[in-house]
Amino acid sequence: MKKIIALVLALVLAFGLVACNNGGDQSSTASGSSTASDASTASTGGDDSGDLITVGFSQVGAESAWRTANTKSIQEALTEENGFNLIFSDGQQKQEIQITALRSFIEQGVDYIAFSPTVESGWDDVLNEIKEADIPLILVDRTTDNPDESLYVTWMGSNFHEEGVRAGEWVIAYLEDKGLMDGEVVIAELQGTVGAAAATDRMAGFKEVMDQYSNINIKYSQTGDFTTAKGQEVMEAFLKSDTANEIKVLFAHNDDMAIGAITAIEAAGRKPGEDICIISCDGGKAMFQNIVDGKANCVVECNPLLGEGLADVIKKLEAGEEVEKKTYSEEDIFDQNGLAGALKAADHINERAY
Ligand code: AHR
């Protein structure tokens, strides 16, 4: 009888331990990734994740199709199966939310912090706090204006300045092809979020090209905050001005604003892609479809699929390997007819990832 009781007790104890372990794992397995606030209220974080590498990721927000694809790519790469415990925080395009998330990651003692800064300035204090906490920082997509390279281990993303230059050079080729370079050419620009690297650098690159031509006038330029709704609203306002009929080209800093502008242009009784040439940055399926349908003309690719690169770089760091300070994505340019070396959008629409 004593033997039976001892056996039952041993089984109960063993079952209890397994249940405890599973309980710990389940909280992160079930959610796939947790939010910064979930993790700071729960007693999980770096300690409970066992052999997993805990990464706190502060995302800009969910302002565009590009951003949604970027988030998906990160969440699909930093999974438990791949050795990660991802703590994901949505910054809702607000710097203060991102700063709170970064401080929460420090408090939780995560193994790595990765983030995409919504704007370039205003990060100095929190970046130094991350450095003092000795947590390796990886910048993804956008950059900060802090010149101190010791604050981060590596950065990966797109060359936004180059994207602006490519957009400008394509526009000149288009205007020459259409025989429009003899007179004044009025251009409208929908800028991204004010102060964001993606907006500042694209604007500067585009302007650099345009400044070489005295007949080009970027007469309308305003932020549409990288969203479809604001892109539409600002384009509607441009089209209400007395001289709106002069607009020959629209450069939108992303697809979403270009798509909003297409709606505004059609509502104003003009033909997007014909009356007004439309070029944007990003290269999602929706923009490709507009190019194929003749409602837009060109897109300069900006690649959101940075998740695998992020996972790879963390694994290299874990293995004590050296990593590049900066890694630029490889990107193409797509249009209707393959003007000036661009690829034809129709030939590549089925390959688009988002
Ligand atoms: O930082 C990349 C930019 O941010 C993308 O062009 C835009 O769509 C996004 O919101």
mmCIF file of C-alpha atoms and ligand atoms in Angstrom:
data_model
loop_
_atom_site.group_PDB
_atom_site.id
_atom_site.type_symbol
_atom_site.label_atom_id
_atom_site.label_comp_id
_atom_site.label_asym_id
_atom_site.label_seq_id
_atom_site.Cartn_x
_atom_site.Cartn_y
_atom_site.Cartn_z
ATOM 1 C CA MET A 1 0.000 0.000 0.000
ATOM 2 C CA LYS A 2 2.843 2.376 1.000
ATOM 3 C CA LYS A 3 4.478 1.747 -2.395
ATOM 4 C CA ILE A 4 1.259 2.654 -4.216
ATOM 5 C CA ILE A 5 0.876 5.918 -2.215
ATOM 6 C CA ALA A 6 4.546 6.853 -2.927
ATOM 7 C CA LEU A 7 4.041 6.141 -6.637
ATOM 8 C CA VAL A 8 0.884 8.297 -6.753
ATOM 9 C CA LEU A 9 2.679 11.192 -4.956
ATOM 10 C CA ALA A 10 5.632 10.961 -7.348
ATOM 11 C CA LEU A 11 3.294 11.044 -10.333
ATOM 12 C CA VAL A 12 1.382 14.049 -8.922
ATOM 13 C CA LEU A 13 4.660 15.929 -8.345
ATOM 14 C CA ALA A 14 6.017 15.122 -11.787
ATOM 15 C CA PHE A 15 2.740 16.140 -13.429
ATOM 16 C CA GLY A 16 2.755 19.403 -11.483
ATOM 17 C CA LEU A 17 6.248 20.350 -12.704
ATOM 18 C CA VAL A 18 5.423 19.593 -16.319
ATOM 19 C CA ALA A 19 2.242 21.655 -15.997
ATOM 20 C CA CYS A 20 4.246 24.582 -14.520
ATOM 21 C CA ASN A 21 6.782 24.496 -17.337
ATOM 22 C CA ASN A 22 4.108 24.295 -19.974
ATOM 23 C CA GLY A 23 2.286 27.203 -18.345
ATOM 24 C CA GLY A 24 5.369 29.375 -18.689
ATOM 25 C CA ASP A 25 5.890 28.453 -22.329
ATOM 26 C CA GLN A 26 2.243 28.654 -23.284
ATOM 27 C CA SER A 27 1.948 32.348 -22.467
ATOM 28 C CA SER A 28 4.421 33.213 -25.199
ATOM 29 C CA THR A 29 3.518 30.358 -27.594
ATOM 30 C CA ALA A 30 -0.156 31.226 -27.592
ATOM 31 C CA SER A 31 0.361 34.897 -28.344
ATOM 32 C CA GLY A 32 3.241 34.400 -30.794
ATOM 33 C CA SER A 33 4.458 37.797 -29.712
ATOM 34 C CA SER A 34 3.444 39.928 -26.768
ATOM 35 C CA THR A 35 3.018 43.671 -26.455
ATOM 36 C CA ALA A 36 5.282 45.893 -24.390
ATOM 37 C CA SER A 37 2.482 46.636 -21.946
ATOM 38 C CA ASP A 38 1.450 42.940 -21.668
ATOM 39 C CA ALA A 39 4.993 42.004 -20.864
ATOM 40 C CA SER A 40 5.578 44.774 -18.355
ATOM 41 C CA THR A 41 2.498 43.826 -16.340
ATOM 42 C CA ALA A 42 3.201 40.095 -16.561
ATOM 43 C CA SER A 43 6.171 38.658 -14.692
ATOM 44 C CA THR A 44 7.571 37.267 -17.958
ATOM 45 C CA GLY A 45 10.252 38.945 -20.122
ATOM 46 C CA GLY A 46 13.900 37.940 -20.515
ATOM 47 C CA ASP A 47 14.031 35.586 -17.506
ATOM 48 C CA ASP A 48 11.102 33.301 -18.330
ATOM 49 C CA SER A 49 11.978 32.823 -21.970
ATOM 50 C CA GLY A 50 14.519 30.059 -21.323
ATOM 51 C CA ASP A 51 16.826 29.598 -24.277
ATOM 52 C CA LEU A 52 14.870 32.016 -26.428
ATOM 53 C CA ILE A 53 16.395 35.359 -27.383
ATOM 54 C CA THR A 54 14.095 38.112 -26.118
ATOM 55 C CA VAL A 55 13.791 41.008 -28.564
ATOM 56 C CA GLY A 56 11.804 44.159 -27.850
ATOM 57 C CA PHE A 57 10.641 45.716 -31.135
ATOM 58 C CA SER A 58 9.119 49.193 -31.224
ATOM 59 C CA GLN A 59 7.302 49.713 -34.536
ATOM 60 C CA VAL A 60 6.335 53.137 -35.962
ATOM 61 C CA GLY A 61 2.647 52.240 -36.290
ATOM 62 C CA ALA A 62 0.310 50.842 -38.917
ATOM 63 C CA GLU A 63 0.032 53.873 -41.197
ATOM 64 C CA SER A 64 0.569 52.133 -44.533
ATOM 65 C CA ALA A 65 0.432 48.831 -46.408
ATOM 66 C CA TRP A 66 4.250 48.933 -46.350
ATOM 67 C CA ARG A 67 4.251 49.150 -42.547
ATOM 68 C CA THR A 68 1.782 46.260 -42.219
ATOM 69 C CA ALA A 69 3.994 44.117 -44.467
ATOM 70 C CA ASN A 70 7.056 45.161 -42.441
ATOM 71 C CA THR A 71 5.380 44.164 -39.142
ATOM 72 C CA LYS A 72 4.281 40.822 -40.614
ATOM 73 C CA SER A 73 7.781 40.109 -41.884
ATOM 74 C CA ILE A 74 9.270 40.794 -38.422
ATOM 75 C CA GLN A 75 6.645 38.737 -36.591
ATOM 76 C CA GLU A 76 7.080 35.838 -39.002
ATOM 77 C CA ALA A 77 10.878 35.832 -38.661
ATOM 78 C CA LEU A 78 11.208 36.326 -34.888
ATOM 79 C CA THR A 79 9.169 33.301 -33.820
ATOM 80 C CA GLU A 80 9.706 30.847 -30.983
ATOM 81 C CA GLU A 81 10.412 28.098 -33.532
ATOM 82 C CA ASN A 82 13.250 30.278 -34.774
ATOM 83 C CA GLY A 83 14.551 30.842 -31.233
ATOM 84 C CA PHE A 84 12.999 34.232 -30.387
ATOM 85 C CA ASN A 85 10.650 35.690 -27.803
ATOM 86 C CA LEU A 86 9.367 38.835 -29.567
ATOM 87 C CA ILE A 87 7.883 41.649 -27.510
ATOM 88 C CA PHE A 88 6.173 43.850 -30.097
ATOM 89 C CA SER A 89 4.966 47.382 -29.479
ATOM 90 C CA ASP A 90 2.924 49.526 -31.912
ATOM 91 C CA GLY A 91 3.995 53.178 -31.618
ATOM 92 C CA GLN A 92 0.826 54.514 -33.325
ATOM 93 C CA GLN A 93 3.069 57.057 -35.111
ATOM 94 C CA LYS A 94 3.731 58.772 -31.763
ATOM 95 C CA GLN A 95 7.270 59.295 -30.530
ATOM 96 C CA GLU A 96 6.205 59.341 -26.847
ATOM 97 C CA ILE A 97 4.641 55.868 -27.196
ATOM 98 C CA GLN A 98 7.855 54.560 -28.752
ATOM 99 C CA ILE A 99 10.005 56.095 -25.982
ATOM 100 C CA THR A 100 7.771 54.496 -23.308
ATOM 101 C CA ALA A 101 8.081 51.119 -25.049
ATOM 102 C CA LEU A 102 11.880 51.414 -25.270
ATOM 103 C CA ARG A 103 12.090 52.222 -21.527
ATOM 104 C CA SER A 104 9.810 49.271 -20.794
ATOM 105 C CA PHE A 105 12.162 46.995 -22.785
ATOM 106 C CA ILE A 106 15.091 48.256 -20.675
ATOM 107 C CA GLU A 107 13.157 47.564 -17.449
ATOM 108 C CA GLN A 108 12.367 44.051 -18.597
ATOM 109 C CA GLY A 109 16.010 43.374 -19.373
ATOM 110 C CA VAL A 110 15.402 42.150 -22.922
ATOM 111 C CA ASP A 111 18.381 40.683 -24.800
ATOM 112 C CA TYR A 112 18.079 43.030 -27.817
ATOM 113 C CA ILE A 113 16.120 46.139 -28.716
ATOM 114 C CA ALA A 114 15.151 46.846 -32.310
ATOM 115 C CA PHE A 115 13.162 49.833 -33.493
ATOM 116 C CA SER A 116 12.144 52.060 -36.352
ATOM 117 C CA PRO A 117 12.077 55.697 -35.190
ATOM 118 C CA THR A 118 8.989 57.542 -36.377
ATOM 119 C CA VAL A 119 10.950 60.815 -36.625
ATOM 120 C CA GLU A 120 14.696 61.472 -36.654
ATOM 121 C CA SER A 121 15.210 63.768 -33.658
ATOM 122 C CA GLY A 122 14.470 63.545 -29.934
ATOM 123 C CA TRP A 123 15.913 60.107 -29.113
ATOM 124 C CA ASP A 124 19.213 61.081 -27.470
ATOM 125 C CA ASP A 125 18.221 60.370 -23.848
ATOM 126 C CA VAL A 126 16.572 57.017 -24.453
ATOM 127 C CA LEU A 127 19.351 55.861 -26.808
ATOM 128 C CA ASN A 128 21.891 56.614 -24.076
ATOM 129 C CA GLU A 129 19.737 54.770 -21.524
ATOM 130 C CA ILE A 130 19.750 51.698 -23.798
ATOM 131 C CA LYS A 131 23.538 51.956 -24.111
ATOM 132 C CA GLU A 132 23.965 52.299 -20.321
ATOM 133 C CA ALA A 133 21.768 49.220 -19.841
ATOM 134 C CA ASP A 134 24.185 47.408 -22.173
ATOM 135 C CA ILE A 135 21.397 46.190 -24.472
ATOM 136 C CA PRO A 136 22.435 45.913 -28.131
ATOM 137 C CA LEU A 137 20.303 48.208 -30.299
ATOM 138 C CA ILE A 138 19.390 47.479 -33.915
ATOM 139 C CA LEU A 139 17.836 50.213 -36.040
ATOM 140 C CA VAL A 140 15.399 48.993 -38.664
ATOM 141 C CA ASP A 141 14.051 51.017 -41.613
ATOM 142 C CA ARG A 142 14.223 54.658 -40.438
ATOM 143 C CA THR A 143 17.178 56.391 -38.792
ATOM 144 C CA THR A 144 17.778 58.965 -36.044
ATOM 145 C CA ASP A 145 19.776 62.173 -36.427
ATOM 146 C CA ASN A 146 22.111 61.242 -33.538
ATOM 147 C CA PRO A 147 25.560 60.956 -35.153
ATOM 148 C CA ASP A 148 26.996 58.774 -32.343
ATOM 149 C CA GLU A 149 27.424 55.381 -34.027
ATOM 150 C CA SER A 150 28.304 53.728 -30.704
ATOM 151 C CA LEU A 151 24.621 53.957 -29.716
ATOM 152 C CA TYR A 152 23.565 51.177 -32.084
ATOM 153 C CA VAL A 153 25.121 47.961 -33.342
ATOM 154 C CA THR A 154 23.716 47.971 -36.835
ATOM 155 C CA TRP A 155 21.081 49.529 -39.107
ATOM 156 C CA MET A 156 19.178 47.927 -41.987
ATOM 157 C CA GLY A 157 16.791 49.529 -44.430
ATOM 158 C CA SER A 158 16.434 51.574 -47.619
ATOM 159 C CA ASN A 159 18.415 54.451 -49.052
ATOM 160 C CA PHE A 160 15.605 57.035 -48.949
ATOM 161 C CA HIS A 161 17.745 59.776 -50.483
ATOM 162 C CA GLU A 162 18.554 57.520 -53.435
ATOM 163 C CA GLU A 163 14.830 56.732 -53.810
ATOM 164 C CA GLY A 164 14.114 60.474 -54.153
ATOM 165 C CA VAL A 165 16.903 60.830 -56.735
ATOM 166 C CA ARG A 166 15.579 57.856 -58.731
ATOM 167 C CA ALA A 167 12.059 59.294 -58.661
ATOM 168 C CA GLY A 168 13.402 62.661 -59.881
ATOM 169 C CA GLU A 169 15.463 61.141 -62.688
ATOM 170 C CA TRP A 170 12.515 59.052 -63.887
ATOM 171 C CA VAL A 171 10.259 62.156 -63.902
ATOM 172 C CA ILE A 172 12.774 64.045 -66.089
ATOM 173 C CA ALA A 173 12.926 61.081 -68.504
ATOM 174 C CA TYR A 174 9.096 61.014 -68.597
ATOM 175 C CA LEU A 175 8.805 64.758 -69.270
ATOM 176 C CA GLU A 176 11.414 64.545 -72.036
ATOM 177 C CA ASP A 177 9.628 61.542 -73.546
ATOM 178 C CA LYS A 178 6.337 63.484 -73.567
ATOM 179 C CA GLY A 179 7.990 66.602 -75.009
ATOM 180 C CA LEU A 180 7.065 68.620 -71.932
ATOM 181 C CA MET A 181 10.474 70.025 -71.027
ATOM 182 C CA ASP A 182 10.200 73.176 -73.167
ATOM 183 C CA GLY A 183 7.896 75.133 -70.881
ATOM 184 C CA GLU A 184 7.314 75.422 -67.139
ATOM 185 C CA VAL A 185 6.445 72.117 -65.446
ATOM 186 C CA VAL A 186 4.451 72.353 -62.217
ATOM 187 C CA ILE A 187 4.944 69.505 -59.778
ATOM 188 C CA ALA A 188 2.975 68.554 -56.658
ATOM 189 C CA GLU A 189 4.520 66.589 -53.810
ATOM 190 C CA LEU A 190 2.868 64.649 -51.002
ATOM 191 C CA GLN A 191 5.435 64.396 -48.236
ATOM 192 C CA GLY A 192 5.545 61.659 -45.638
ATOM 193 C CA THR A 193 5.505 62.337 -41.895
ATOM 194 C CA VAL A 194 7.282 65.600 -41.114
ATOM 195 C CA GLY A 195 10.662 64.860 -39.525
ATOM 196 C CA ALA A 196 10.745 61.192 -40.619
ATOM 197 C CA ALA A 197 13.924 60.113 -42.395
ATOM 198 C CA ALA A 198 11.841 58.556 -45.182
ATOM 199 C CA ALA A 199 10.202 61.934 -45.880
ATOM 200 C CA THR A 200 13.179 64.261 -45.343
ATOM 201 C CA ASP A 201 15.573 62.213 -47.466
ATOM 202 C CA ARG A 202 13.155 61.435 -50.314
ATOM 203 C CA MET A 203 12.242 65.107 -50.522
ATOM 204 C CA ALA A 204 15.917 66.157 -50.563
ATOM 205 C CA GLY A 205 16.902 63.578 -53.221
ATOM 206 C CA PHE A 206 13.978 64.541 -55.481
ATOM 207 C CA LYS A 207 14.661 68.263 -55.069
ATOM 208 C CA GLU A 208 18.353 67.815 -55.883
ATOM 209 C CA VAL A 209 17.407 66.482 -59.325
ATOM 210 C CA MET A 210 14.653 69.038 -59.928
ATOM 211 C CA ASP A 211 16.925 71.943 -58.960
ATOM 212 C CA GLN A 212 19.049 71.182 -62.018
ATOM 213 C CA TYR A 213 16.210 72.317 -64.306
ATOM 214 C CA SER A 214 15.092 75.957 -64.278
ATOM 215 C CA ASN A 215 11.705 75.123 -65.887
ATOM 216 C CA ILE A 216 10.673 72.763 -63.064
ATOM 217 C CA ASN A 217 8.636 74.190 -60.213
ATOM 218 C CA ILE A 218 7.692 72.069 -57.154
ATOM 219 C CA LYS A 219 4.847 74.456 -56.478
ATOM 220 C CA TYR A 220 2.743 72.301 -54.154
ATOM 221 C CA SER A 221 4.386 70.350 -51.337
ATOM 222 C CA GLN A 222 2.687 69.323 -48.133
ATOM 223 C CA THR A 223 2.618 66.375 -45.728
ATOM 224 C CA GLY A 224 0.050 63.613 -46.100
ATOM 225 C CA ASP A 225 1.588 61.701 -43.154
ATOM 226 C CA PHE A 226 2.071 58.520 -45.232
ATOM 227 C CA THR A 227 -1.675 57.689 -45.095
ATOM 228 C CA THR A 228 -4.289 57.237 -47.831
ATOM 229 C CA ALA A 229 -6.840 59.471 -46.059
ATOM 230 C CA LYS A 230 -4.462 62.400 -45.645
ATOM 231 C CA GLY A 231 -3.007 61.921 -49.136
ATOM 232 C CA GLN A 232 -6.529 62.259 -50.531
ATOM 233 C CA GLU A 233 -7.354 65.250 -48.326
ATOM 234 C CA VAL A 234 -4.188 67.176 -49.230
ATOM 235 C CA MET A 235 -4.526 66.371 -52.959
ATOM 236 C CA GLU A 236 -8.134 67.620 -52.828
ATOM 237 C CA ALA A 237 -6.836 70.890 -51.364
ATOM 238 C CA PHE A 238 -4.124 71.167 -54.074
ATOM 239 C CA LEU A 239 -6.776 70.613 -56.764
ATOM 240 C CA LYS A 240 -8.965 73.407 -55.390
ATOM 241 C CA SER A 241 -6.297 76.059 -55.949
ATOM 242 C CA ASP A 242 -6.806 78.492 -58.868
ATOM 243 C CA THR A 243 -3.771 77.176 -60.707
ATOM 244 C CA ALA A 244 -4.389 73.448 -60.086
ATOM 245 C CA ASN A 245 -4.769 72.770 -63.822
ATOM 246 C CA GLU A 246 -1.058 73.429 -64.208
ATOM 247 C CA ILE A 247 -0.097 70.335 -62.175
ATOM 248 C CA LYS A 248 1.623 67.856 -64.511
ATOM 249 C CA VAL A 249 3.298 65.494 -62.041
ATOM 250 C CA LEU A 250 2.587 64.222 -58.528
ATOM 251 C CA PHE A 251 5.419 62.734 -56.474
ATOM 252 C CA ALA A 252 3.948 60.942 -53.423
ATOM 253 C CA HIS A 253 6.423 59.726 -50.811
ATOM 254 C CA ASN A 254 4.492 56.453 -50.526
ATOM 255 C CA ASP A 255 1.895 54.316 -52.327
ATOM 256 C CA ASP A 256 -0.870 54.967 -49.809
ATOM 257 C CA MET A 257 -0.829 58.736 -50.345
ATOM 258 C CA ALA A 258 -0.637 58.226 -54.135
ATOM 259 C CA ILE A 259 -3.714 55.997 -53.958
ATOM 260 C CA GLY A 260 -5.569 58.630 -51.906
ATOM 261 C CA ALA A 261 -4.529 61.246 -54.487
ATOM 262 C CA ILE A 262 -5.845 59.096 -57.361
ATOM 263 C CA THR A 263 -9.296 59.157 -55.708
ATOM 264 C CA ALA A 264 -9.069 62.955 -55.343
ATOM 265 C CA ILE A 265 -7.941 63.467 -58.957
ATOM 266 C CA GLU A 266 -10.784 61.311 -60.329
ATOM 267 C CA ALA A 267 -13.302 63.160 -58.124
ATOM 268 C CA ALA A 268 -12.014 66.438 -59.599
ATOM 269 C CA GLY A 269 -12.769 65.119 -63.105
ATOM 270 C CA ARG A 270 -9.172 64.650 -64.197
ATOM 271 C CA LYS A 271 -7.438 61.487 -65.340
ATOM 272 C CA PRO A 272 -4.725 60.172 -62.980
ATOM 273 C CA GLY A 273 -1.839 58.701 -64.945
ATOM 274 C CA GLU A 274 -2.707 60.823 -68.023
ATOM 275 C CA ASP A 275 -3.549 64.393 -67.036
ATOM 276 C CA ILE A 276 -1.288 64.083 -64.006
ATOM 277 C CA CYS A 277 1.673 61.700 -64.000
ATOM 278 C CA ILE A 278 1.828 59.849 -60.666
ATOM 279 C CA ILE A 279 4.962 58.400 -59.127
ATOM 280 C CA SER A 280 5.393 57.041 -55.592
ATOM 281 C CA CYS A 281 7.767 55.079 -53.367
ATOM 282 C CA ASP A 282 7.126 51.565 -51.909
ATOM 283 C CA GLY A 283 5.772 49.162 -54.565
ATOM 284 C CA GLY A 284 2.851 47.255 -53.054
ATOM 285 C CA LYS A 285 0.425 45.284 -55.228
ATOM 286 C CA ALA A 286 -2.226 48.029 -55.151
ATOM 287 C CA MET A 287 0.161 50.591 -56.648
ATOM 288 C CA PHE A 288 1.340 48.071 -59.239
ATOM 289 C CA GLN A 289 -2.303 47.465 -60.198
ATOM 290 C CA ASN A 290 -2.833 51.222 -60.638
ATOM 291 C CA ILE A 291 0.206 51.359 -62.933
ATOM 292 C CA VAL A 292 -1.052 48.376 -64.958
ATOM 293 C CA ASP A 293 -4.509 50.032 -65.146
ATOM 294 C CA GLY A 294 -2.940 53.299 -66.373
ATOM 295 C CA LYS A 295 -3.979 55.315 -63.294
ATOM 296 C CA ALA A 296 -0.397 55.721 -62.071
ATOM 297 C CA ASN A 297 2.921 55.794 -63.902
ATOM 298 C CA CYS A 298 5.867 54.680 -61.815
ATOM 299 C CA VAL A 299 6.944 53.359 -58.418
ATOM 300 C CA VAL A 300 10.361 53.393 -56.792
ATOM 301 C CA GLU A 301 10.649 50.254 -54.703
ATOM 302 C CA CYS A 302 11.177 50.411 -50.929
ATOM 303 C CA ASN A 303 11.432 46.898 -49.495
ATOM 304 C CA PRO A 304 9.531 46.245 -46.218
ATOM 305 C CA LEU A 305 10.664 42.616 -45.825
ATOM 306 C CA LEU A 306 13.313 43.204 -43.174
ATOM 307 C CA GLY A 307 12.340 40.440 -40.717
ATOM 308 C CA GLU A 308 14.727 37.747 -41.936
ATOM 309 C CA GLY A 309 17.625 40.191 -42.037
ATOM 310 C CA LEU A 310 16.864 41.192 -38.455
ATOM 311 C CA ALA A 311 16.733 37.557 -37.274
ATOM 312 C CA ASP A 312 19.991 36.767 -39.124
ATOM 313 C CA VAL A 313 21.865 39.711 -37.667
ATOM 314 C CA ILE A 314 20.803 38.830 -34.103
ATOM 315 C CA LYS A 315 21.907 35.221 -34.615
ATOM 316 C CA LYS A 316 25.279 36.461 -35.884
ATOM 317 C CA LEU A 317 25.674 38.708 -32.850
ATOM 318 C CA GLU A 318 24.756 35.796 -30.585
ATOM 319 C CA ALA A 319 27.481 33.761 -32.268
ATOM 320 C CA GLY A 320 29.967 36.575 -31.619
ATOM 321 C CA GLU A 321 30.300 37.369 -35.342
ATOM 322 C CA GLU A 322 30.981 40.839 -36.753
ATOM 323 C CA VAL A 323 28.087 42.523 -38.546
ATOM 324 C CA GLU A 324 27.971 45.386 -41.047
ATOM 325 C CA LYS A 325 27.233 48.811 -39.530
ATOM 326 C CA LYS A 326 24.750 49.575 -42.343
ATOM 327 C CA THR A 327 22.898 47.238 -44.711
ATOM 328 C CA TYR A 328 20.911 48.694 -47.599
ATOM 329 C CA SER A 329 18.063 46.769 -49.246
ATOM 330 C CA GLU A 330 18.327 46.071 -52.967
ATOM 331 C CA GLU A 331 15.511 47.821 -54.795
ATOM 332 C CA ASP A 332 14.155 48.385 -58.317
ATOM 333 C CA ILE A 333 11.979 50.902 -60.139
ATOM 334 C CA PHE A 334 8.838 49.916 -62.075
ATOM 335 C CA ASP A 335 6.687 51.766 -64.608
ATOM 336 C CA GLN A 336 4.266 51.202 -67.503
ATOM 337 C CA ASN A 337 6.655 50.858 -70.431
ATOM 338 C CA GLY A 338 10.168 50.366 -69.109
ATOM 339 C CA LEU A 339 11.227 54.007 -69.541
ATOM 340 C CA ALA A 340 14.818 54.952 -68.588
ATOM 341 C CA GLY A 341 15.761 51.458 -67.430
ATOM 342 C CA ALA A 342 12.668 50.879 -65.253
ATOM 343 C CA LEU A 343 11.163 47.382 -65.167
ATOM 344 C CA LYS A 344 7.627 46.909 -66.474
ATOM 345 C CA ALA A 345 5.153 46.703 -63.570
ATOM 346 C CA ALA A 346 2.886 44.321 -65.512
ATOM 347 C CA ASP A 347 5.710 41.754 -65.725
ATOM 348 C CA HIS A 348 6.268 41.775 -61.967
ATOM 349 C CA ILE A 349 2.872 42.329 -60.339
ATOM 350 C CA ASN A 350 2.477 38.651 -59.419
ATOM 351 C CA GLU A 351 5.746 38.648 -57.496
ATOM 352 C CA ARG A 352 4.738 41.429 -55.154
ATOM 353 C CA ALA A 353 4.791 40.277 -51.540
ATOM 354 C CA TYR A 354 2.074 42.604 -50.233
HETATM 355 O O1 AHR B 1 9.915 54.259 -43.580
HETATM 356 C C1 AHR B 1 9.365 53.649 -44.722
HETATM 357 C C2 AHR B 1 8.120 54.364 -45.117
HETATM 358 O O2 AHR B 1 7.213 54.348 -44.036
HETATM 359 C C3 AHR B 1 7.339 53.772 -46.269
HETATM 360 O O3 AHR B 1 7.623 54.336 -47.490
HETATM 361 C C4 AHR B 1 5.961 54.175 -45.914
HETATM 362 O O4 AHR B 1 4.960 53.562 -46.664
HETATM 363 C C5 AHR B 1 5.949 53.906 -44.489
HETATM 364 O O5 AHR B 1 4.887 54.358 -43.793
#
